[in-house]
Amino acid sequence: MEVRVTLIKSIDYVSLKIIKDKKLQIDLVKIGDHHSAIELLKSELGSFDREVFGVLCLDSKGYPTNFSIAHVGTLNQTLISNREIFKVAVKSNASSIIVAHNHPSGDVTPSEQDIENTRLIVKAGELLGINLL
């Protein structure tokens, strides 16, 4: 005779919430590409002494809905995780996002790694239905 033992385990019942840290004062303009967002992102990310990766979420009409810092790195690198990039975008019902990170050295030339990471972010966004502008 076979005896079956059923283990009962409890799991957490959770919800994911967006918490407003602070207000970001911007001219509410439609953002259609990265050029429209450069000044906003430069003002938010430019003063950090280490690499910081930010995500600007946009609604379906191209208007900004929120901004978040997805990662704070070191002097010359930041770890970029698509999971962290799209977490806020999904919860915010973003139609598209613009991402940026600073270079504390002042040299804004994208590295090969920056270019490859951008390609991966585009692919992840395509899977989720969130465009990277």
PDB file of C-alpha atoms in Angstrom:
ATOM      1  CA  MET A   1       0.000   0.000   0.000  1.00  0.00           C
ATOM      2  CA  GLU A   2       1.411   3.361  -1.082  1.00  0.00           C
ATOM      3  CA  VAL A   3       1.112   6.289   1.302  1.00  0.00           C
ATOM      4  CA  ARG A   4       1.081   9.742  -0.259  1.00  0.00           C
ATOM      5  CA  VAL A   5       2.060  12.704   1.811  1.00  0.00           C
ATOM      6  CA  THR A   6       0.863  16.121   0.714  1.00  0.00           C
ATOM      7  CA  LEU A   7       2.931  19.040   1.859  1.00  0.00           C
ATOM      8  CA  ILE A   8       1.056  22.248   2.371  1.00  0.00           C
ATOM      9  CA  LYS A   9       3.103  25.341   1.884  1.00  0.00           C
ATOM     10  CA  SER A  10       1.945  28.888   2.187  1.00  0.00           C
ATOM     11  CA  ILE A  11       3.064  31.559  -0.218  1.00  0.00           C
ATOM     12  CA  ASP A  12       2.857  35.304   0.101  1.00  0.00           C
ATOM     13  CA  TYR A  13      -0.098  37.120  -1.421  1.00  0.00           C
ATOM     14  CA  VAL A  14       1.467  40.257  -2.896  1.00  0.00           C
ATOM     15  CA  SER A  15       0.677  43.335  -4.948  1.00  0.00           C
ATOM     16  CA  LEU A  16       3.034  45.603  -6.802  1.00  0.00           C
ATOM     17  CA  LYS A  17       2.519  49.313  -6.286  1.00  0.00           C
ATOM     18  CA  ILE A  18       4.133  52.371  -7.739  1.00  0.00           C
ATOM     19  CA  ILE A  19       5.246  54.758  -5.023  1.00  0.00           C
ATOM     20  CA  LYS A  20       5.693  58.411  -5.935  1.00  0.00           C
ATOM     21  CA  ASP A  21       9.071  59.573  -4.599  1.00  0.00           C
ATOM     22  CA  LYS A  22       8.935  63.163  -5.707  1.00  0.00           C
ATOM     23  CA  LYS A  23       7.589  65.398  -8.446  1.00  0.00           C
ATOM     24  CA  LEU A  24       9.578  66.143 -11.565  1.00  0.00           C
ATOM     25  CA  GLN A  25       8.634  69.511 -13.032  1.00  0.00           C
ATOM     26  CA  ILE A  26       8.605  69.380 -16.827  1.00  0.00           C
ATOM     27  CA  ASP A  27       6.952  71.132 -19.716  1.00  0.00           C
ATOM     28  CA  LEU A  28       4.248  68.653 -20.649  1.00  0.00           C
ATOM     29  CA  VAL A  29       5.075  68.137 -24.281  1.00  0.00           C
ATOM     30  CA  LYS A  30       4.632  65.183 -26.529  1.00  0.00           C
ATOM     31  CA  ILE A  31       7.861  63.232 -26.817  1.00  0.00           C
ATOM     32  CA  GLY A  32       8.241  61.484 -30.139  1.00  0.00           C
ATOM     33  CA  ASP A  33      11.901  60.532 -30.019  1.00  0.00           C
ATOM     34  CA  HIS A  34      14.986  60.653 -27.859  1.00  0.00           C
ATOM     35  CA  HIS A  35      15.894  64.178 -28.972  1.00  0.00           C
ATOM     36  CA  SER A  36      12.794  65.522 -27.243  1.00  0.00           C
ATOM     37  CA  ALA A  37      13.831  63.917 -23.966  1.00  0.00           C
ATOM     38  CA  ILE A  38      17.540  64.775 -23.893  1.00  0.00           C
ATOM     39  CA  GLU A  39      17.294  67.941 -21.784  1.00  0.00           C
ATOM     40  CA  LEU A  40      14.950  66.345 -19.260  1.00  0.00           C
ATOM     41  CA  LEU A  41      17.135  63.268 -18.894  1.00  0.00           C
ATOM     42  CA  LYS A  42      20.338  65.288 -18.836  1.00  0.00           C
ATOM     43  CA  SER A  43      18.999  67.418 -15.990  1.00  0.00           C
ATOM     44  CA  GLU A  44      18.023  64.324 -13.976  1.00  0.00           C
ATOM     45  CA  LEU A  45      21.048  62.115 -14.656  1.00  0.00           C
ATOM     46  CA  GLY A  46      23.846  64.550 -15.439  1.00  0.00           C
ATOM     47  CA  SER A  47      24.896  65.454 -11.911  1.00  0.00           C
ATOM     48  CA  PHE A  48      25.526  61.917 -10.594  1.00  0.00           C
ATOM     49  CA  ASP A  49      29.127  60.945  -9.847  1.00  0.00           C
ATOM     50  CA  ARG A  50      28.511  57.374 -11.017  1.00  0.00           C
ATOM     51  CA  GLU A  51      26.613  55.816 -13.886  1.00  0.00           C
ATOM     52  CA  VAL A  52      22.858  55.921 -13.386  1.00  0.00           C
ATOM     53  CA  PHE A  53      20.286  54.320 -15.684  1.00  0.00           C
ATOM     54  CA  GLY A  54      16.903  56.030 -15.997  1.00  0.00           C
ATOM     55  CA  VAL A  55      13.591  55.098 -17.625  1.00  0.00           C
ATOM     56  CA  LEU A  56      11.060  57.651 -18.880  1.00  0.00           C
ATOM     57  CA  CYS A  57       7.598  56.114 -19.406  1.00  0.00           C
ATOM     58  CA  LEU A  58       5.231  57.529 -22.026  1.00  0.00           C
ATOM     59  CA  ASP A  59       1.518  57.051 -22.625  1.00  0.00           C
ATOM     60  CA  SER A  60       0.035  56.055 -25.984  1.00  0.00           C
ATOM     61  CA  LYS A  61       0.023  59.681 -27.163  1.00  0.00           C
ATOM     62  CA  GLY A  62       3.699  60.214 -26.351  1.00  0.00           C
ATOM     63  CA  TYR A  63       3.256  62.213 -23.150  1.00  0.00           C
ATOM     64  CA  PRO A  64       5.508  61.424 -20.166  1.00  0.00           C
ATOM     65  CA  THR A  65       3.788  59.690 -17.260  1.00  0.00           C
ATOM     66  CA  ASN A  66       6.706  59.019 -14.929  1.00  0.00           C
ATOM     67  CA  PHE A  67      10.468  58.708 -14.580  1.00  0.00           C
ATOM     68  CA  SER A  68      12.435  56.217 -12.529  1.00  0.00           C
ATOM     69  CA  ILE A  69      16.015  55.239 -11.838  1.00  0.00           C
ATOM     70  CA  ALA A  70      16.365  51.570 -12.750  1.00  0.00           C
ATOM     71  CA  HIS A  71      19.948  51.183 -11.550  1.00  0.00           C
ATOM     72  CA  VAL A  72      22.786  53.068  -9.890  1.00  0.00           C
ATOM     73  CA  GLY A  73      26.168  51.711 -10.935  1.00  0.00           C
ATOM     74  CA  THR A  74      29.816  52.540 -10.416  1.00  0.00           C
ATOM     75  CA  LEU A  75      32.094  55.253 -11.767  1.00  0.00           C
ATOM     76  CA  ASN A  76      32.224  53.736 -15.239  1.00  0.00           C
ATOM     77  CA  GLN A  77      29.539  51.085 -15.584  1.00  0.00           C
ATOM     78  CA  THR A  78      25.984  50.239 -14.722  1.00  0.00           C
ATOM     79  CA  LEU A  79      24.356  46.843 -14.787  1.00  0.00           C
ATOM     80  CA  ILE A  80      21.362  46.902 -17.048  1.00  0.00           C
ATOM     81  CA  SER A  81      18.608  44.387 -16.475  1.00  0.00           C
ATOM     82  CA  ASN A  82      15.627  44.304 -18.806  1.00  0.00           C
ATOM     83  CA  ARG A  83      13.669  43.026 -15.850  1.00  0.00           C
ATOM     84  CA  GLU A  84      14.334  46.264 -13.927  1.00  0.00           C
ATOM     85  CA  ILE A  85      13.925  48.490 -16.983  1.00  0.00           C
ATOM     86  CA  PHE A  86      10.470  47.185 -17.829  1.00  0.00           C
ATOM     87  CA  LYS A  87       9.159  46.622 -14.294  1.00  0.00           C
ATOM     88  CA  VAL A  88       7.931  50.190 -13.872  1.00  0.00           C
ATOM     89  CA  ALA A  89       6.920  50.470 -17.539  1.00  0.00           C
ATOM     90  CA  VAL A  90       4.596  47.470 -17.294  1.00  0.00           C
ATOM     91  CA  LYS A  91       3.050  48.616 -14.016  1.00  0.00           C
ATOM     92  CA  SER A  92       2.630  52.147 -15.423  1.00  0.00           C
ATOM     93  CA  ASN A  93       0.838  50.894 -18.535  1.00  0.00           C
ATOM     94  CA  ALA A  94       3.500  52.605 -20.622  1.00  0.00           C
ATOM     95  CA  SER A  95       3.074  52.469 -24.366  1.00  0.00           C
ATOM     96  CA  SER A  96       6.716  53.338 -24.910  1.00  0.00           C
ATOM     97  CA  ILE A  97       9.842  54.203 -22.970  1.00  0.00           C
ATOM     98  CA  ILE A  98      12.978  56.237 -23.412  1.00  0.00           C
ATOM     99  CA  VAL A  99      16.033  55.038 -21.531  1.00  0.00           C
ATOM    100  CA  ALA A 100      19.260  56.829 -20.785  1.00  0.00           C
ATOM    101  CA  HIS A 101      22.338  56.609 -18.661  1.00  0.00           C
ATOM    102  CA  ASN A 102      24.974  59.163 -17.908  1.00  0.00           C
ATOM    103  CA  HIS A 103      28.726  58.956 -18.420  1.00  0.00           C
ATOM    104  CA  PRO A 104      30.401  60.748 -15.479  1.00  0.00           C
ATOM    105  CA  SER A 105      33.551  61.101 -17.605  1.00  0.00           C
ATOM    106  CA  GLY A 106      31.648  63.531 -19.834  1.00  0.00           C
ATOM    107  CA  ASP A 107      32.325  61.458 -22.982  1.00  0.00           C
ATOM    108  CA  VAL A 108      28.852  60.602 -24.269  1.00  0.00           C
ATOM    109  CA  THR A 109      30.091  58.382 -27.100  1.00  0.00           C
ATOM    110  CA  PRO A 110      28.192  55.073 -26.753  1.00  0.00           C
ATOM    111  CA  SER A 111      30.363  52.042 -26.087  1.00  0.00           C
ATOM    112  CA  GLU A 112      29.927  48.755 -27.938  1.00  0.00           C
ATOM    113  CA  GLN A 113      28.272  47.445 -24.765  1.00  0.00           C
ATOM    114  CA  ASP A 114      25.847  50.413 -24.777  1.00  0.00           C
ATOM    115  CA  ILE A 115      24.880  49.603 -28.370  1.00  0.00           C
ATOM    116  CA  GLU A 116      24.426  45.895 -27.648  1.00  0.00           C
ATOM    117  CA  ASN A 117      22.390  46.616 -24.504  1.00  0.00           C
ATOM    118  CA  THR A 118      20.143  48.916 -26.540  1.00  0.00           C
ATOM    119  CA  ARG A 119      19.515  46.126 -29.070  1.00  0.00           C
ATOM    120  CA  LEU A 120      18.534  43.776 -26.229  1.00  0.00           C
ATOM    121  CA  ILE A 121      16.200  46.382 -24.698  1.00  0.00           C
ATOM    122  CA  VAL A 122      14.486  46.839 -28.083  1.00  0.00           C
ATOM    123  CA  LYS A 123      13.945  43.057 -28.364  1.00  0.00           C
ATOM    124  CA  ALA A 124      12.563  42.811 -24.826  1.00  0.00           C
ATOM    125  CA  GLY A 125      10.231  45.727 -25.493  1.00  0.00           C
ATOM    126  CA  GLU A 126       8.953  44.083 -28.668  1.00  0.00           C
ATOM    127  CA  LEU A 127       8.056  40.979 -26.675  1.00  0.00           C
ATOM    128  CA  LEU A 128       6.196  43.074 -24.096  1.00  0.00           C
ATOM    129  CA  GLY A 129       4.542  45.425 -26.568  1.00  0.00           C
ATOM    130  CA  ILE A 130       6.394  48.457 -25.206  1.00  0.00           C
ATOM    131  CA  ASN A 131       8.366  50.444 -27.776  1.00  0.00           C
ATOM    132  CA  LEU A 132      11.810  51.812 -27.027  1.00  0.00           C
ATOM    133  CA  LEU A 133      12.100  55.245 -28.632  1.00  0.00           C
TER     134      LEU A 133
END
